[in-house]
Amino acid sequence: KTVLMYCTGGIRCEKASVMLKRRGVQDVYQLSGGIHEYVQQFGDGGFFKGKNFVFDQRVALSPSSSSTATTQHINKEDEEESKTKNTIVGKCIECSTPYDTISGSILCTVCRDLILLCKSCQQSLLEYHCTRHSTWKHCYYTFLESFDIPTLQQQYVKLQTLLQKYVPPKEHKNVRKTLRKQMYKVKVRIEQLENGIVNVDVNAKRRCRTCRQSLDICDGLCWGFWRHSSSSSSSSSSSPLSLVQNITEDESSCSKKSKCNHDIDTNQVSTNTSGAATASVIIQVNVGDRIQPGPHWNEHRLGPKQQQQQQPSSSSSQAPLKQGTVVQLKTWGSGGDEYDCVSVLWDDDDKIPKKDNVTTTRAQIYRWGVLIQDGTRVYDLEHC
């Protein structure tokens, strides 16, 4: 047999060709450099149709945007043919309209697989479901704050009906586990509503399944390897900040450090000489600074902002905010050129046992000046 193969960048073909030859298939050919190099070389003049999904922040590339080859040898007939080749081959999973724009915020709420969903269908759906979980779309939702008790009860019954269809149990163990977890989640929500612990939020904004931010904040680049710092679009960079891996100061030295109260105004945007709006400079933060939950703390994603109480207090006053110490400065994701993220150790975190009876604590990462779609900066934390 003769085998012709290609993949995105050629790496998987290298492995697959070796495997085939070891199994006796000697006539094996592969596309050198994969589709990625092919569209760079030939562009619209090649045979590739659609977009090439790449595993970085470029997301998907069309032949016209990837080509580095000169097109002076292509005549008018070839140009007309290339226009037909560079067509949209993807389809919306709901209405089958041609659509090929991929976004990290448009994914299945059950399995978090990326899906193709046109703009009109995005607006008409509360949450999104892939083809495999299309039968779950009326009962499986990640965010339940907008549903009242009767609606939640209907969801529970439908989930129970779905569960009964996946038999025998041993062959559908993971699916049944997912459904049971959702049933428990719905049941808890119903109990909380009945006891007055939470309220129905009929105006709740639709949120991203990945970062759990509202879709008017999420830019769709929060999924997997697309997570990044938007600092490259900022014309004003922050001053260099020193990174220190371990805190060498004790509590007394930390308390002696000078502190100033920062009024965080994320709507503050500077203007350059040309009149164009640029992002404001990130508020100064250093290793060892004492912090607490800030203006953009999201309890759905980050948990409660108050300190953990050992015993329920008889006082009606609210528990104080949790406090912690900055142990490292980071970028929010790959590709960033400024420190817009901090790693924090909270004072009330339980210690994690390790080998030889040594305990440690786990630092957690939070946004400190991450740019969002409208050019403002988001702060999960603030100085104490």
XYZ file of C-alpha atoms in Angstrom:
384
model
C 0.000 0.000 0.000
C 0.986 3.630 -0.521
C 0.177 5.963 2.372
C 0.005 9.754 2.014
C -0.388 11.676 5.261
C -0.360 15.215 6.602
C -1.051 16.975 9.903
C -0.870 20.517 11.278
C 2.881 20.943 11.624
C 4.349 17.601 10.612
C 5.249 16.324 14.080
C 2.522 13.708 14.344
C 3.297 12.496 10.820
C 6.895 11.866 11.856
C 5.716 9.559 14.618
C 2.986 7.921 12.558
C 5.316 7.182 9.617
C 7.773 5.394 11.912
C 4.943 3.343 13.388
C 3.655 2.352 9.922
C 7.093 1.332 8.676
C 7.602 -0.840 11.751
C 4.341 -2.569 10.861
C 5.511 -3.346 7.338
C 4.208 -0.394 5.328
C 7.274 0.851 3.464
C 5.729 3.203 0.879
C 4.914 6.083 3.230
C 4.905 9.773 2.292
C 4.184 12.834 4.410
C 3.707 16.543 3.762
C 6.920 18.182 4.911
C 6.179 20.751 7.607
C 2.491 19.890 7.577
C -0.354 22.124 6.434
C 1.178 25.027 8.366
C 4.240 25.170 6.119
C 2.183 24.323 3.023
C -0.106 27.348 3.353
C 2.868 29.557 4.158
C 4.516 28.505 0.925
C 1.538 28.423 -1.449
C -1.137 30.556 0.228
C -4.307 30.992 -1.849
C -2.628 29.294 -4.783
C -2.585 25.922 -3.064
C -5.219 23.238 -2.636
C -5.962 23.791 1.062
C -9.472 25.039 1.885
C -10.722 26.601 5.078
C -8.585 27.569 8.078
C -5.705 25.774 9.733
C -6.174 25.347 13.497
C -2.852 26.130 15.203
C -1.952 25.460 18.816
C -1.072 28.985 19.882
C -2.641 32.430 20.252
C -3.143 32.838 16.486
C -5.982 30.292 16.858
C -6.731 29.603 13.173
C -5.039 30.795 9.993
C -6.440 31.107 6.507
C -4.139 30.492 3.530
C -4.216 34.191 2.606
C -3.056 35.267 6.075
C -0.377 32.560 6.277
C 1.225 32.924 2.862
C 4.791 34.182 2.614
C 5.126 33.261 -1.038
C 5.007 35.739 -3.902
C 1.889 35.505 -6.056
C 3.185 37.270 -9.166
C 3.008 34.007 -11.173
C -0.747 33.660 -10.577
C -2.941 34.931 -13.405
C -6.515 36.234 -13.174
C -8.062 32.818 -13.659
C -5.948 31.441 -10.830
C -6.963 34.386 -8.621
C -10.663 33.687 -9.182
C -10.079 30.017 -8.413
C -8.174 30.864 -5.215
C -11.127 32.953 -3.994
C -13.389 29.934 -4.250
C -10.846 27.772 -2.489
C -10.499 30.128 0.476
C -14.085 29.470 1.498
C -15.698 28.873 4.880
C -15.915 25.138 5.406
C -17.107 25.201 9.005
C -20.776 25.284 10.011
C -22.690 26.493 13.035
C -23.750 23.439 15.029
C -27.192 24.936 15.650
C -28.353 26.416 12.329
C -25.711 25.020 9.905
C -24.847 28.509 8.666
C -21.288 28.714 7.246
C -19.128 29.890 10.142
C -15.471 29.349 11.065
C -14.622 31.747 13.913
C -13.297 29.920 16.977
C -13.422 31.520 20.428
C -12.287 30.252 23.803
C -15.557 31.437 25.342
C -17.695 29.450 22.881
C -17.452 25.887 24.105
C -19.605 23.076 25.385
C -20.722 23.718 28.939
C -20.501 19.963 29.684
C -17.188 18.787 28.204
C -15.642 22.211 27.390
C -14.846 21.216 23.813
C -14.557 24.136 21.391
C -17.571 24.480 19.110
C -18.585 26.600 16.109
C -21.591 28.768 16.913
C -22.656 31.771 14.828
C -23.340 35.173 16.380
C -27.133 34.945 16.177
C -27.200 31.523 17.864
C -24.832 32.764 20.551
C -27.316 35.477 21.476
C -30.291 33.116 21.543
C -28.712 30.492 23.827
C -28.041 30.794 27.525
C -25.231 28.232 27.447
C -23.734 26.139 24.659
C -23.655 22.392 24.028
C -21.677 20.345 21.525
C -23.251 17.785 19.184
C -22.453 14.936 21.557
C -24.308 16.672 24.397
C -27.083 18.245 22.312
C -29.719 16.222 24.198
C -28.548 17.821 27.444
C -29.161 21.419 26.377
C -32.446 21.818 28.268
C -31.287 20.464 31.603
C -27.503 20.831 32.020
C -26.276 24.333 32.883
C -23.094 25.377 34.630
C -24.495 28.626 36.029
C -27.782 28.254 37.894
C -28.279 31.707 39.411
C -30.940 32.772 36.873
C -33.279 29.779 37.394
C -36.178 29.647 39.836
C -37.243 26.582 41.826
C -39.817 25.170 39.327
C -37.296 25.414 36.481
C -34.601 23.725 38.557
C -37.021 20.959 39.492
C -37.736 20.369 35.807
C -34.007 20.204 35.114
C -33.587 17.634 37.872
C -36.288 15.395 36.408
C -34.758 15.602 32.925
C -31.308 14.795 34.305
C -32.776 11.793 36.084
C -34.361 10.625 32.805
C -31.032 10.995 31.010
C -29.287 9.011 33.706
C -31.624 6.076 33.219
C -30.777 5.922 29.507
C -27.076 5.302 30.065
C -27.073 1.576 30.781
C -25.370 -0.676 31.602
C -23.731 1.543 34.245
C -20.240 0.021 33.827
C -20.068 1.098 30.195
C -21.140 4.677 30.955
C -19.400 5.259 34.251
C -18.020 8.724 33.518
C -21.198 10.009 31.885
C -23.335 8.834 34.786
C -20.895 10.436 37.219
C -21.197 13.771 35.393
C -25.002 13.605 35.474
C -25.085 12.675 39.156
C -22.808 15.601 40.024
C -25.105 17.971 38.149
C -28.166 16.513 39.853
C -26.558 17.097 43.225
C -25.647 20.652 42.218
C -29.247 21.387 41.179
C -30.600 19.826 44.371
C -28.330 21.969 46.544
C -29.368 25.083 44.650
C -33.051 24.292 45.191
C -32.460 23.856 48.933
C -30.586 27.156 49.096
C -33.445 28.960 47.365
C -36.048 27.353 49.626
C -34.093 28.355 52.757
C -33.514 31.920 51.554
C -29.734 31.532 51.465
C -29.542 32.720 47.836
C -31.881 34.560 45.495
C -32.790 34.187 41.835
C -30.935 36.654 39.628
C -33.102 36.978 36.532
C -30.723 39.601 35.108
C -27.592 37.504 35.562
C -25.110 38.069 32.753
C -24.054 35.175 30.583
C -20.618 33.989 31.613
C -17.684 32.231 30.024
C -17.433 28.554 30.928
C -13.611 28.761 31.100
C -12.795 31.880 33.118
C -16.323 32.344 34.566
C -16.247 36.044 33.762
C -19.217 37.716 32.092
C -19.037 37.607 28.305
C -18.763 41.403 28.108
C -15.398 41.076 29.893
C -14.039 37.800 28.530
C -12.193 38.253 25.227
C -12.322 34.569 24.287
C -8.588 34.085 24.793
C -8.886 32.413 28.184
C -9.051 28.834 26.945
C -5.985 26.589 27.250
C -2.930 27.816 25.396
C -4.719 31.007 24.281
C -4.619 32.414 27.791
C -2.328 35.390 27.567
C -1.600 38.879 28.740
C -3.002 41.610 26.521
C -0.091 43.806 27.455
C 1.356 43.671 23.966
C -1.403 46.051 22.871
C -0.516 48.531 25.582
C 1.776 51.378 24.592
C 2.718 52.151 28.184
C 4.504 49.408 30.044
C 4.953 49.208 33.764
C 8.245 49.880 35.440
C 10.516 46.875 35.980
C 9.591 44.869 39.039
C 12.036 42.624 40.785
C 11.109 38.983 41.243
C 11.952 37.243 44.468
C 11.171 33.541 44.837
C 11.074 33.427 48.637
C 10.108 35.976 51.240
C 13.162 36.757 53.341
C 11.488 39.398 55.465
C 9.682 38.537 58.687
C 6.332 39.965 59.668
C 7.870 42.914 61.498
C 9.906 44.031 58.520
C 6.858 43.697 56.280
C 4.832 45.914 58.586
C 7.551 48.580 58.520
C 7.372 48.873 54.748
C 5.823 52.096 53.548
C 2.282 51.701 52.326
C -0.052 54.064 50.561
C -3.749 53.693 49.894
C -4.386 53.208 46.191
C -7.772 54.191 44.790
C -8.207 51.723 41.961
C -10.001 53.318 39.038
C -10.060 50.796 36.228
C -11.855 53.261 33.981
C -8.881 55.583 34.082
C -7.336 55.575 30.609
C -4.404 57.713 29.525
C -4.262 59.490 26.178
C -1.193 59.819 23.982
C -0.266 62.797 21.806
C -2.310 61.513 18.881
C -5.456 61.373 20.955
C -5.650 57.558 20.970
C -6.583 55.855 24.213
C -3.961 53.664 25.844
C -4.121 51.444 28.903
C -3.236 52.912 32.277
C -0.053 51.849 34.068
C -0.404 48.931 36.480
C -0.542 49.869 40.147
C 2.809 49.195 41.827
C 3.056 45.951 43.794
C 6.065 44.189 45.277
C 6.905 40.845 46.783
C 6.038 40.976 50.480
C 3.115 43.393 50.105
C 0.043 42.630 52.170
C -3.144 42.277 50.115
C -6.841 41.410 50.396
C -9.718 40.705 47.951
C -10.169 43.679 45.667
C -12.810 45.334 43.474
C -13.000 42.578 40.842
C -12.983 39.565 43.163
C -15.363 36.982 41.675
C -16.741 34.639 44.336
C -18.064 32.227 41.687
C -14.505 31.665 40.500
C -12.332 32.471 43.518
C -14.514 31.530 46.473
C -15.594 33.650 49.476
C -13.584 36.768 50.249
C -14.104 36.627 54.013
C -11.828 34.850 56.485
C -12.725 31.306 57.502
C -14.473 31.218 60.883
C -13.588 28.421 63.277
C -16.855 28.890 65.174
C -20.005 30.699 64.019
C -20.063 34.188 65.468
C -23.102 35.354 67.404
C -22.506 38.872 66.161
C -24.404 40.036 63.112
C -21.298 41.789 61.748
C -19.733 40.335 58.641
C -16.477 38.420 58.892
C -13.344 40.418 57.990
C -11.739 40.047 54.585
C -9.065 37.409 54.201
C -5.523 38.685 53.969
C -2.355 37.351 52.428
C 1.154 38.112 51.236
C 2.463 38.502 47.680
C 5.202 35.910 47.110
C 5.813 36.293 43.370
C 5.002 38.524 40.414
C 3.939 36.862 37.183
C 2.400 37.397 33.768
C -1.231 36.316 33.402
C -0.286 33.883 30.648
C 2.148 33.113 27.868
C 3.315 35.934 25.652
C 3.018 38.722 28.229
C 5.684 41.385 28.573
C 4.539 42.915 31.847
C 3.754 41.566 35.308
C -0.043 41.694 35.537
C -0.537 38.808 37.927
C 0.541 37.977 41.496
C 1.049 34.761 43.407
C -0.340 34.950 46.954
C -0.129 32.930 50.172
C -3.228 33.447 52.321
C -2.859 33.671 56.085
C -5.736 31.280 56.833
C -4.821 28.589 54.265
C -4.438 25.085 55.650
C -0.916 23.728 55.431
C -0.316 20.867 53.013
C 1.560 17.887 54.521
C 4.593 16.693 52.608
C 7.250 14.049 53.111
C 9.323 13.862 56.325
C 6.564 15.648 58.272
C 7.361 18.922 56.521
C 4.379 21.136 55.735
C 4.023 23.876 53.185
C 1.317 26.139 51.785
C 0.138 26.470 48.217
C 0.358 29.870 46.558
C -2.560 30.936 44.369
C -2.498 33.201 41.316
C -4.665 36.294 40.857
C -4.997 39.095 38.315
C -3.283 42.390 39.090
C -3.849 44.750 36.176
C -4.892 42.321 33.433
C -6.296 44.148 30.411
C -9.835 43.308 29.322
C -11.667 44.041 26.059
C -12.504 47.701 26.729
C -8.890 48.564 27.623
C -9.371 48.796 31.395
C -7.387 46.818 33.942
C -8.826 44.202 36.283
C -7.654 43.733 39.879
C -8.768 40.698 41.869
C -6.841 42.080 44.854
C -5.922 45.355 46.496
C -3.464 46.524 49.157
C -4.600 46.133 52.761
